[in-house]
mmCIF file of C-alpha atoms and ligand atoms in Angstrom:
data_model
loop_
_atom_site.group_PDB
_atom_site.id
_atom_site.type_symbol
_atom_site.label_atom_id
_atom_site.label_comp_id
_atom_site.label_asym_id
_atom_site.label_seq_id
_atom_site.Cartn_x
_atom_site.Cartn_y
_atom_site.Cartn_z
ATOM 1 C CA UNK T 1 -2.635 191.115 54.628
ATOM 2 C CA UNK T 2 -3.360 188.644 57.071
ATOM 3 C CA UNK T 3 -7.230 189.783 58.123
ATOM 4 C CA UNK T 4 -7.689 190.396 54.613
ATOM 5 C CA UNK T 5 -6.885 186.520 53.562
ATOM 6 C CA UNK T 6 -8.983 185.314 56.390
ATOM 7 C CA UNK T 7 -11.776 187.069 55.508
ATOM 8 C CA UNK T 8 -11.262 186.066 51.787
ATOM 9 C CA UNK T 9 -10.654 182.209 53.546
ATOM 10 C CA UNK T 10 -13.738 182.527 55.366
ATOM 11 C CA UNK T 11 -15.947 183.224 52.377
ATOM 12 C CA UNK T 12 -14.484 180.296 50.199
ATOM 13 C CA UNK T 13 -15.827 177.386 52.223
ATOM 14 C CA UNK T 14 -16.879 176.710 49.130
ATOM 15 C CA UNK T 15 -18.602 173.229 47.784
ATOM 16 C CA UNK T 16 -16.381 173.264 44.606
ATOM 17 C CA UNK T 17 -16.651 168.990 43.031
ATOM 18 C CA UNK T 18 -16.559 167.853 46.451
ATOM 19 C CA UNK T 19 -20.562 168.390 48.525
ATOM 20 C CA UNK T 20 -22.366 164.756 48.579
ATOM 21 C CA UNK T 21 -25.781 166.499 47.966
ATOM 22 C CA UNK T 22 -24.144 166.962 44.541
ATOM 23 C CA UNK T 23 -22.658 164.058 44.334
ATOM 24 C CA UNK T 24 -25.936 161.990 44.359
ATOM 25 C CA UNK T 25 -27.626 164.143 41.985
ATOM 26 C CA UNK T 26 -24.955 163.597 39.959
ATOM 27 C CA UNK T 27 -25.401 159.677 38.891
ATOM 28 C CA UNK T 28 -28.083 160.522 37.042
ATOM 29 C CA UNK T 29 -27.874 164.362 35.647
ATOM 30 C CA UNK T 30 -23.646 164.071 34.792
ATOM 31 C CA UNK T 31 -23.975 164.335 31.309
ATOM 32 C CA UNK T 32 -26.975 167.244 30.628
ATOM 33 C CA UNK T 33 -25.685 169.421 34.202
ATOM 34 C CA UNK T 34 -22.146 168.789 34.475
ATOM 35 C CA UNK T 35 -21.412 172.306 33.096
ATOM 36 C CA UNK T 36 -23.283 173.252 36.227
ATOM 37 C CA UNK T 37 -21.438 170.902 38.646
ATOM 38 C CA UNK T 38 -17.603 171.744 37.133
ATOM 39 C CA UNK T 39 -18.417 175.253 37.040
ATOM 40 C CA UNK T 40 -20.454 176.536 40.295
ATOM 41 C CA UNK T 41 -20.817 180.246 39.601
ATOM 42 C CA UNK T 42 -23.643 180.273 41.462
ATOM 43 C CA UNK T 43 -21.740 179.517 44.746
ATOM 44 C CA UNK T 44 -22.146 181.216 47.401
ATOM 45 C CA UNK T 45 -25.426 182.087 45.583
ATOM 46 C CA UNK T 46 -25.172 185.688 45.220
ATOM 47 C CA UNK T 47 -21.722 185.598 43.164
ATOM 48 C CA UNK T 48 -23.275 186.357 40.322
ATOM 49 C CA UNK T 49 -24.614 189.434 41.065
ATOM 50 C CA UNK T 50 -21.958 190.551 44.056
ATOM 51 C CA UNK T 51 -18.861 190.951 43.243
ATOM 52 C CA UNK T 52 -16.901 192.766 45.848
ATOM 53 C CA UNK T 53 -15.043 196.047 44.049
ATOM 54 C CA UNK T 54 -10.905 196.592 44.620
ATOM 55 C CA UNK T 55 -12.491 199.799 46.877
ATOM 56 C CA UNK T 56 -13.971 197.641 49.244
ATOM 57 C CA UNK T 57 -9.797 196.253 50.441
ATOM 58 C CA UNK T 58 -8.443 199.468 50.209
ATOM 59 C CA UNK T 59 -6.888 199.412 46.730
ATOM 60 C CA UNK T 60 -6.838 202.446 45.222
ATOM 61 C CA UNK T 61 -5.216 202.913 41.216
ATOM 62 C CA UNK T 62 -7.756 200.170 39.701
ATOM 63 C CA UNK T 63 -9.685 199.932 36.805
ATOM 64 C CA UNK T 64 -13.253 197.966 36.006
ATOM 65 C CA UNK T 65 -13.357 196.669 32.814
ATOM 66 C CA UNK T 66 -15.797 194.761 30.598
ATOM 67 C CA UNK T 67 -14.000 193.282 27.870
ATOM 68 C CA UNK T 68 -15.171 192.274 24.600
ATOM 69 C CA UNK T 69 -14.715 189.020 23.503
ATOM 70 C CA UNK T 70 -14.209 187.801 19.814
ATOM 71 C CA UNK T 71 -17.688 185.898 20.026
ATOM 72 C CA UNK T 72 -19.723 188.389 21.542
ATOM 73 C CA UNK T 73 -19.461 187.727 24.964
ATOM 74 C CA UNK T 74 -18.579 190.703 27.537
ATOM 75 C CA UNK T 75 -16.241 189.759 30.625
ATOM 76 C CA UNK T 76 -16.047 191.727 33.422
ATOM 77 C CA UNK T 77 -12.174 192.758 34.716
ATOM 78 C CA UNK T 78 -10.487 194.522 36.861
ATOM 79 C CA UNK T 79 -7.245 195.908 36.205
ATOM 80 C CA UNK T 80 -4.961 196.608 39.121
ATOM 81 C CA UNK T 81 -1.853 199.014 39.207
ATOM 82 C CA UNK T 82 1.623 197.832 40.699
ATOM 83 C CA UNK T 83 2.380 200.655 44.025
ATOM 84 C CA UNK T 84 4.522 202.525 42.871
ATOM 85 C CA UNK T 85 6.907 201.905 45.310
ATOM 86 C CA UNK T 86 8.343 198.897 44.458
ATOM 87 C CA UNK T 87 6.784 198.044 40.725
ATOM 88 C CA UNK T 88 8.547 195.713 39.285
ATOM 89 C CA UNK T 89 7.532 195.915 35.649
ATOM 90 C CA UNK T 90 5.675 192.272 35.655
ATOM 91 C CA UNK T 91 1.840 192.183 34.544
ATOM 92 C CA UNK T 92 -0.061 189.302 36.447
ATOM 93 C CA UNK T 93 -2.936 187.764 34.680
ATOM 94 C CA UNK T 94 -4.913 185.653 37.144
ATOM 95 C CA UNK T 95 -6.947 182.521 36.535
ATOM 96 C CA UNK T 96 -9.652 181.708 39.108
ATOM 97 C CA UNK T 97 -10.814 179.034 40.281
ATOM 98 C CA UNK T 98 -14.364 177.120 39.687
ATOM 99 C CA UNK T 99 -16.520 179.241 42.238
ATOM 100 C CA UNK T 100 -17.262 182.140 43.343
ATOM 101 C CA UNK T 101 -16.418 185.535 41.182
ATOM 102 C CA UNK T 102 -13.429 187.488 41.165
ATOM 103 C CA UNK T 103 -14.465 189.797 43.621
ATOM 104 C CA UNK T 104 -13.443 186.369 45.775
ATOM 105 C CA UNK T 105 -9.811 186.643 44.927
ATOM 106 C CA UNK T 106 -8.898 190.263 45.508
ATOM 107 C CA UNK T 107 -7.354 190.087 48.923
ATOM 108 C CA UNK T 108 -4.425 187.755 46.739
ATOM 109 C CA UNK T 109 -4.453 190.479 44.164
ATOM 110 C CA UNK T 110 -4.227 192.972 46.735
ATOM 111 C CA UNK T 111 -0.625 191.311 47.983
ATOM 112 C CA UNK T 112 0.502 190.690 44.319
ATOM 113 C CA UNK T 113 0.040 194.579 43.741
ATOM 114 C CA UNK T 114 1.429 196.200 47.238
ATOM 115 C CA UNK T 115 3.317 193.424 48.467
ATOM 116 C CA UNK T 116 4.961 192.061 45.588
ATOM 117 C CA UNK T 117 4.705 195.212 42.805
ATOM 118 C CA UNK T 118 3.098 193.563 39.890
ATOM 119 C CA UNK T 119 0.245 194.839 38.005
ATOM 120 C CA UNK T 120 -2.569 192.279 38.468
ATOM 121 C CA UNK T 121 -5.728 191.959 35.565
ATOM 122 C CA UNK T 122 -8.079 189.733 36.857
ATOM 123 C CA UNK T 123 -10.245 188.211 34.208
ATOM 124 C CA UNK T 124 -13.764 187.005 34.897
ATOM 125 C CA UNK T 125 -15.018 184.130 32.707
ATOM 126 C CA UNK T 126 -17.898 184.044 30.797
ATOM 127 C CA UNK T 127 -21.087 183.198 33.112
ATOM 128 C CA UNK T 128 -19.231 184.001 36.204
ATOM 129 C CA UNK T 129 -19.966 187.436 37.986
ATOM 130 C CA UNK T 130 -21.039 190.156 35.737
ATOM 131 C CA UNK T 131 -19.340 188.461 32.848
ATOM 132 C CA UNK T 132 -22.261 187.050 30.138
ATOM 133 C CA UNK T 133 -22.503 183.750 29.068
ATOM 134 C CA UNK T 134 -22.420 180.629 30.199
ATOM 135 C CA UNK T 135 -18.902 178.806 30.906
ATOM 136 C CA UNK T 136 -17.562 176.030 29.030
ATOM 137 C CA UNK T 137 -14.088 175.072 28.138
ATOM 138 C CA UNK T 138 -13.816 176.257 24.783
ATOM 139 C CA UNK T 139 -15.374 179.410 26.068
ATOM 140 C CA UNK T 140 -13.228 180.239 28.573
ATOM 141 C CA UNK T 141 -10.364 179.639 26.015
ATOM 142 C CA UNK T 142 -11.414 182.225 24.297
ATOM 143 C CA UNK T 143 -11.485 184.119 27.619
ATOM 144 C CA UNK T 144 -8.113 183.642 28.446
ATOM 145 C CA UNK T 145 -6.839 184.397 25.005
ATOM 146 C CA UNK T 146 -8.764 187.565 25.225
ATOM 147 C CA UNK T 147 -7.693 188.521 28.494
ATOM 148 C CA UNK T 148 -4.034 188.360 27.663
ATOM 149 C CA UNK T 149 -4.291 190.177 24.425
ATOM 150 C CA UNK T 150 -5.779 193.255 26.207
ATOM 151 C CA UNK T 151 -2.892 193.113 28.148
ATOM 152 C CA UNK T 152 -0.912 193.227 25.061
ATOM 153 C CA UNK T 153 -2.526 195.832 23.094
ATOM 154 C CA UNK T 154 -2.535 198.021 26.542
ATOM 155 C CA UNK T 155 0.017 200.740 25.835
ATOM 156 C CA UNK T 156 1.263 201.094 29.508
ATOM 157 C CA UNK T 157 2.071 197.412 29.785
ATOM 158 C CA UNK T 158 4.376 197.891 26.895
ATOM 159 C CA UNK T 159 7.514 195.558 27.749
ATOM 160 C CA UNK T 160 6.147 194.382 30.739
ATOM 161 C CA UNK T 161 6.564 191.034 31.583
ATOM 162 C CA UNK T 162 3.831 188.904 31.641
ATOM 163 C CA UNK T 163 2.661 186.044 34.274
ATOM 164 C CA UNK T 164 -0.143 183.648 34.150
ATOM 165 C CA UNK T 165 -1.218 182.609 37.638
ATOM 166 C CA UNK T 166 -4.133 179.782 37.858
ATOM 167 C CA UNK T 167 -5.541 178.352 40.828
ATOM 168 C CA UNK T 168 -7.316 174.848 40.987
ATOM 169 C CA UNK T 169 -9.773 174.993 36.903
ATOM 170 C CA UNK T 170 -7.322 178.670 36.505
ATOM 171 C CA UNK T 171 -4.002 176.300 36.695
ATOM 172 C CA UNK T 172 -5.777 174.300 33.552
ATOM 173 C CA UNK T 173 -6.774 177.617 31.972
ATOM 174 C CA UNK T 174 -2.860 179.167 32.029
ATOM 175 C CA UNK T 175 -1.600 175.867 31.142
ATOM 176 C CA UNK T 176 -3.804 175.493 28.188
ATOM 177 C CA UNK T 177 -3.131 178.964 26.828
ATOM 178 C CA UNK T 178 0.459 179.540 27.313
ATOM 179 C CA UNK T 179 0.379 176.816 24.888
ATOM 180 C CA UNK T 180 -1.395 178.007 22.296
ATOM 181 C CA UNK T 181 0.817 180.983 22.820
ATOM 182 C CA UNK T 182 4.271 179.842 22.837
ATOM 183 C CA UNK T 183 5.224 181.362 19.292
ATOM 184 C CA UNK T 184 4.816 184.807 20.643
ATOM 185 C CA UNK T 185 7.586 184.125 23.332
ATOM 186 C CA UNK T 186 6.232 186.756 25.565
ATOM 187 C CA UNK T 187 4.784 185.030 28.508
ATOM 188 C CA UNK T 188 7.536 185.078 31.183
ATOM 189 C CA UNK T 189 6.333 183.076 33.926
ATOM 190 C CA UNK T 190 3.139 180.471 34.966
ATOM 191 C CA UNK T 191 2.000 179.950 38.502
ATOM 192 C CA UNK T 192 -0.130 176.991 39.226
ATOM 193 C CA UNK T 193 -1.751 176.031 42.642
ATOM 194 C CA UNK T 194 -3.690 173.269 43.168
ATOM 195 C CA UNK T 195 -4.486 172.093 39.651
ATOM 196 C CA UNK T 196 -5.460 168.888 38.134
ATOM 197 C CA UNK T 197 -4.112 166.950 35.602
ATOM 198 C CA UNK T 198 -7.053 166.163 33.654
ATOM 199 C CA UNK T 199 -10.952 166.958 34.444
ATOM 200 C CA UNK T 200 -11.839 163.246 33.833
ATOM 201 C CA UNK T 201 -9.133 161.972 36.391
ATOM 202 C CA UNK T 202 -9.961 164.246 38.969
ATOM 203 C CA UNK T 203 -13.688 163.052 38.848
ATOM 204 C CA UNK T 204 -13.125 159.533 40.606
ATOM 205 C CA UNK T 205 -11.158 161.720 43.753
ATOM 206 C CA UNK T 206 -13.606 164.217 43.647
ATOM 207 C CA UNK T 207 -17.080 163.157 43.163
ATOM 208 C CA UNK T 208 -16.367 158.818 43.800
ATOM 209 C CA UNK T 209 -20.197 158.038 42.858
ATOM 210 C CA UNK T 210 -19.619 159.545 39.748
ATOM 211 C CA UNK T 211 -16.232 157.576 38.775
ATOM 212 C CA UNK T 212 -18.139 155.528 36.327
ATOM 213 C CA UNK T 213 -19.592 158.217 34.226
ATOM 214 C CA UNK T 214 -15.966 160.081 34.077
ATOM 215 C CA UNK T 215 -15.877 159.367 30.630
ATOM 216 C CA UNK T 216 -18.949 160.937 29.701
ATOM 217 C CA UNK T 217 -17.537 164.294 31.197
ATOM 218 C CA UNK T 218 -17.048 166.770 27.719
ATOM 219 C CA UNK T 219 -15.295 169.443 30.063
ATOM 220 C CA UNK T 220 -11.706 167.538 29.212
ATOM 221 C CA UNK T 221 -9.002 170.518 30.833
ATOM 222 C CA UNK T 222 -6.120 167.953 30.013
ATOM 223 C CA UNK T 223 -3.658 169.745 31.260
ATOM 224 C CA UNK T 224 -1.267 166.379 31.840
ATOM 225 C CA UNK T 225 -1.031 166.383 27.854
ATOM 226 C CA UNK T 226 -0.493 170.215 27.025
ATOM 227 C CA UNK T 227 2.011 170.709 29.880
ATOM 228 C CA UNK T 228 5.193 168.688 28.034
ATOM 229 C CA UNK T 229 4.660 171.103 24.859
ATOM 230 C CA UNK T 230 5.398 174.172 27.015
ATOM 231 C CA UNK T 231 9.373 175.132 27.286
ATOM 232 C CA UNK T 232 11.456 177.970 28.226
ATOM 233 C CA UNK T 233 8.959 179.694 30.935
ATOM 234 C CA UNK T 234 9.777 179.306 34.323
ATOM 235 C CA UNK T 235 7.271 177.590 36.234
ATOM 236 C CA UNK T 236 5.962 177.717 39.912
ATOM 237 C CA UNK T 237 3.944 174.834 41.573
ATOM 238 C CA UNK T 238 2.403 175.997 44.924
ATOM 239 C CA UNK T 239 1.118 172.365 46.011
ATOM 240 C CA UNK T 240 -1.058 172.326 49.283
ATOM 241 C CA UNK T 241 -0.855 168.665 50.758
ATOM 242 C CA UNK T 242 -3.798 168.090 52.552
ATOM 243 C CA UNK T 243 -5.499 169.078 49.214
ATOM 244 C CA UNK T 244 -9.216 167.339 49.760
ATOM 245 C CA UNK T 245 -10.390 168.219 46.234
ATOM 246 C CA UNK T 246 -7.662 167.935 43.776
ATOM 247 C CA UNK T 247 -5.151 165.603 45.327
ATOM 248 C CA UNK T 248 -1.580 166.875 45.469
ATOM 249 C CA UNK T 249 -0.490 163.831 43.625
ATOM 250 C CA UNK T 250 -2.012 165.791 40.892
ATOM 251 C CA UNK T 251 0.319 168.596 41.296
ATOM 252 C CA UNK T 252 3.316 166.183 41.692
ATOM 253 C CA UNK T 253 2.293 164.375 38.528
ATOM 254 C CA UNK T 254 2.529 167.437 36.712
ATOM 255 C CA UNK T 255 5.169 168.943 38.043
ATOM 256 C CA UNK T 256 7.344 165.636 36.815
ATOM 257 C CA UNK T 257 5.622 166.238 33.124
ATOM 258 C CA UNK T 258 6.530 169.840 33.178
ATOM 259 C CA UNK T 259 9.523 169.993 31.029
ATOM 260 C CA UNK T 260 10.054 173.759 31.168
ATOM 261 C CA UNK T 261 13.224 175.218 33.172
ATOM 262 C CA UNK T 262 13.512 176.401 35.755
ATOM 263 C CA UNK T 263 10.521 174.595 37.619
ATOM 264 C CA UNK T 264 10.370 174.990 41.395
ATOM 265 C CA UNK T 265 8.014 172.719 43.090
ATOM 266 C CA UNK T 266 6.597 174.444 46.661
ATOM 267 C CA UNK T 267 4.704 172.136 48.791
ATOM 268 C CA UNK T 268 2.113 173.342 51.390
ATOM 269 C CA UNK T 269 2.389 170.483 54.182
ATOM 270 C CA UNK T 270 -0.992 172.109 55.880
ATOM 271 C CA UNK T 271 -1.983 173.542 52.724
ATOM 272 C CA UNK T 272 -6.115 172.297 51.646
ATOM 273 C CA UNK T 273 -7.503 173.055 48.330
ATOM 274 C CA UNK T 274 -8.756 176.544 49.764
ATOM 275 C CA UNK T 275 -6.490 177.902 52.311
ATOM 276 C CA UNK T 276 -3.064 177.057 50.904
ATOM 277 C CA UNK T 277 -2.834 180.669 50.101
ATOM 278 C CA UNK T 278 -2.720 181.578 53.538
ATOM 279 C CA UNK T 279 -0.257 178.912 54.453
ATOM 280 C CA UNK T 280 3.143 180.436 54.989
ATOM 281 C CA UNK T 281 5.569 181.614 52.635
ATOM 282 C CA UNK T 282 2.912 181.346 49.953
ATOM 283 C CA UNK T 283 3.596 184.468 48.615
ATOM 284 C CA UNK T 284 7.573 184.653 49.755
ATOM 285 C CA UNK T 285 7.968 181.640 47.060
ATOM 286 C CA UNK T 286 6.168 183.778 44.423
ATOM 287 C CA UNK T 287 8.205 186.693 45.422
ATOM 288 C CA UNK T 288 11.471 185.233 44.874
ATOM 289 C CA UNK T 289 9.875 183.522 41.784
ATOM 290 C CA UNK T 290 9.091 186.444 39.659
ATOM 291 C CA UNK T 291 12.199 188.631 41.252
ATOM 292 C CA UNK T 292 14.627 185.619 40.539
ATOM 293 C CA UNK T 293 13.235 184.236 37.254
ATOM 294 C CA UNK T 294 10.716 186.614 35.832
ATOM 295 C CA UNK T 295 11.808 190.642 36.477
ATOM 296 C CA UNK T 296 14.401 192.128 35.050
HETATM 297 C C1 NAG E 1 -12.775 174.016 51.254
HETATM 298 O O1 NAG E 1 -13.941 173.638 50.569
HETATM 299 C C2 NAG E 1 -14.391 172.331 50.879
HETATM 300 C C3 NAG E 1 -15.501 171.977 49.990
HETATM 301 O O2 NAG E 1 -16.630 172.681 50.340
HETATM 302 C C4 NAG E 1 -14.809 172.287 52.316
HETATM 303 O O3 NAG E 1 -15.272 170.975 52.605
HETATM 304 C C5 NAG E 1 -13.603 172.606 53.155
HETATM 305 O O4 NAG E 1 -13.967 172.670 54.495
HETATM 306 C C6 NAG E 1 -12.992 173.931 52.741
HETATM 307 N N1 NAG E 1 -11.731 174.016 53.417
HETATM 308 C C7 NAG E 1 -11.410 175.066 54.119
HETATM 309 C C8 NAG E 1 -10.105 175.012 54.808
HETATM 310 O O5 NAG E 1 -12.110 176.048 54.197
HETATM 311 C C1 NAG E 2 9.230 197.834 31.337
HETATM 312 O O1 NAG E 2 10.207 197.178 30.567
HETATM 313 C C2 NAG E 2 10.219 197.596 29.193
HETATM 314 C C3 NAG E 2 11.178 196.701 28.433
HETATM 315 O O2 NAG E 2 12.450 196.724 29.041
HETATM 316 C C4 NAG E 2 10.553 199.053 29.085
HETATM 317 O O3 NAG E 2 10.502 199.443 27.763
HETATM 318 C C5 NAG E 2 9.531 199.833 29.899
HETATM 319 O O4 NAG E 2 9.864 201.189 29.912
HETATM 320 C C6 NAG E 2 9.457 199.320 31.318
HETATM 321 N N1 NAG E 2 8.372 200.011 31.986
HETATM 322 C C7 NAG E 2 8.507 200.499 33.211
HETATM 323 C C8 NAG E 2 7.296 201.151 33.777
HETATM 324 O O5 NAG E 2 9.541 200.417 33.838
HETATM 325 C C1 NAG E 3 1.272 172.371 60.311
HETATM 326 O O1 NAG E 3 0.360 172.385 61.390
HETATM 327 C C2 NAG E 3 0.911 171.915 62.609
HETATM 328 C C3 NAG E 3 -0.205 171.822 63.618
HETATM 329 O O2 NAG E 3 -0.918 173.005 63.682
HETATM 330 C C4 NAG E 3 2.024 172.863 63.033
HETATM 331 O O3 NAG E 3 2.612 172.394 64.235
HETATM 332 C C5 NAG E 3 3.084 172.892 61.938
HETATM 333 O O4 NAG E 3 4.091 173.831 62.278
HETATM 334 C C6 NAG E 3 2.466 173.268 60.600
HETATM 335 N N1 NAG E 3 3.456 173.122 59.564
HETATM 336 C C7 NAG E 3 3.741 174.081 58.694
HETATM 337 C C8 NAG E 3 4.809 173.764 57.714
HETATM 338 O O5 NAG E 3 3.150 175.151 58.659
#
């Protein structure tokens, strides 16, 4: 596990809101590019067109998907099978961040599946990877809501319990749809690392030249005013402190909003924006999560 995450660490040195170059482009371009500034799928710049496969860490009972999408749009997947061992009967759809694809993200998968025993679907947004399209937050909605009914109508998940996980934009995206799904009752459990309460207020932290124009941003994510509506799923905040992008009072702001119980606040005090995934007991605290508030 270890090699694996600093290999996966290494290769997300990613720019993300934060690279100056960008930042001084920005004054000027916010309102026509920002879809291309908030959502870097082009970073590093081959992600769209390599995405690493589950083969490449050693998984082995995977599936690649492309999934349909009500509006025409085809996302790429892959679908990843508890070991046997240890399954534990939980289904973990993950959110990704704002770069890269989520060929990125599969050493984490990879300990969700063997370490921890969940099935794992990880869901590529439209314009990212091999998915088509072009992202935008309505879009990705529709992602999202797509991704988790495939992992209802899938006949082997049947009774499984069901987890959103979302790191940094992902935390927005799970937030935003367990929402919109709370009449079902069947999501179980949400995961959020190193999210933001609202894409406008993470603008002036982010990209400072830009604070100005914040409220000409259209990508809204307002996760600070969905997040009270959501009760009766136990939530996890993973909160790195040395967070340069999204700063952790984010995370603590949200975590005070959160009105759902249990909710377990985990803070990272060496944890950045990209590496508090390898800080330690990351993925002890999600481990006890899901087997004391989410498994059967
Ligand atoms: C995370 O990404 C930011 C933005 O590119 C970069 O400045 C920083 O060095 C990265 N952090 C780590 C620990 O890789
Ligand atoms: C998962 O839990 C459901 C509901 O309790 C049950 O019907 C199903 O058989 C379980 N599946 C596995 C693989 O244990
Ligand atoms: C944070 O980093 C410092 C310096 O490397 C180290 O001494 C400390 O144990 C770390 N803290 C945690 C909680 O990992």
């Amino acid at each position: 596990m270890g090699s694996a995450l600093d290999s996966f660490i290494s290769y997300l040195r990613i720019p993300l809101l934060a690279s100056s170059g960008i930042a001084a482009v920005l004054s000027c371009a916010l309102y026509f590019k920002q879809n291309e500034i908030i959502y870097p799928r082009h970073f590093p710049p081959d992600a769209r067109t390599n995405v690493p496969r589950p083969s490449q860490f050693g998984i082995t009972d995977y599936e690649e998907l492309m999934i349909p999408t009500a509006d025409g749009e085809s996302l790429s997947a892959f679908y990843l099978r508890a070991n046997k061992q240890h399954a534990r009967n939980v289904t973990i759809l993950m959110f990704h961040g704002n770069a890269g694809n989520i060929g990125h993200r599969l050493p984490i998968a990879k300990v969700l599946v063997d370490d921890i025993g969940c099935n794992v679907l990880l869901l590529q947004y439209r314009g990212y990877g091999h998915s088509t399209g072009s992202p935008n937050e309505k879009g990705i909605m529709i992602d999202a809501q797509t991704g988790l009914d495939y992992v209802r109508g899938r006949s082997e998940l049947r009774g499984s319990r069901i987890v959103l996980y979302g790191q940094s934009l992902g935390g927005a995206v799970a937030i935003a749809l367990a929402a919109r799904n709370l009449k079902h009752g069947d999501i179980s459990g949400i995961i959020l690392e190193n999210t933001f309460t609202s894409m406008r207020k993470l603008i002036p932290s982010a990209l400072p030249p830009a604070r100005f124009l914040a409220p000409l941003c259209h990508e809204i994510w307002p996760s600070e005013e969905i997040l009270p509506r959501i009760t009766g799923i136990p939530m996890l905040f993973l909160s790195g402190l040395q967070d340069e992008i999204v700063p952790a009072s984010h995370m603590a702001q949200l975590f005070k909003l959160c009105r759902s119980q249990p909710k377990i606040l985990r803070e990272f005090p060496n944890g950045t924006h990209n590496d508090t995934v390898a800080e330690p007991g990351y993925f002890v605290y999600i481990d006890s999560f899901i087997a004391e508030h989410v498994a059967r």
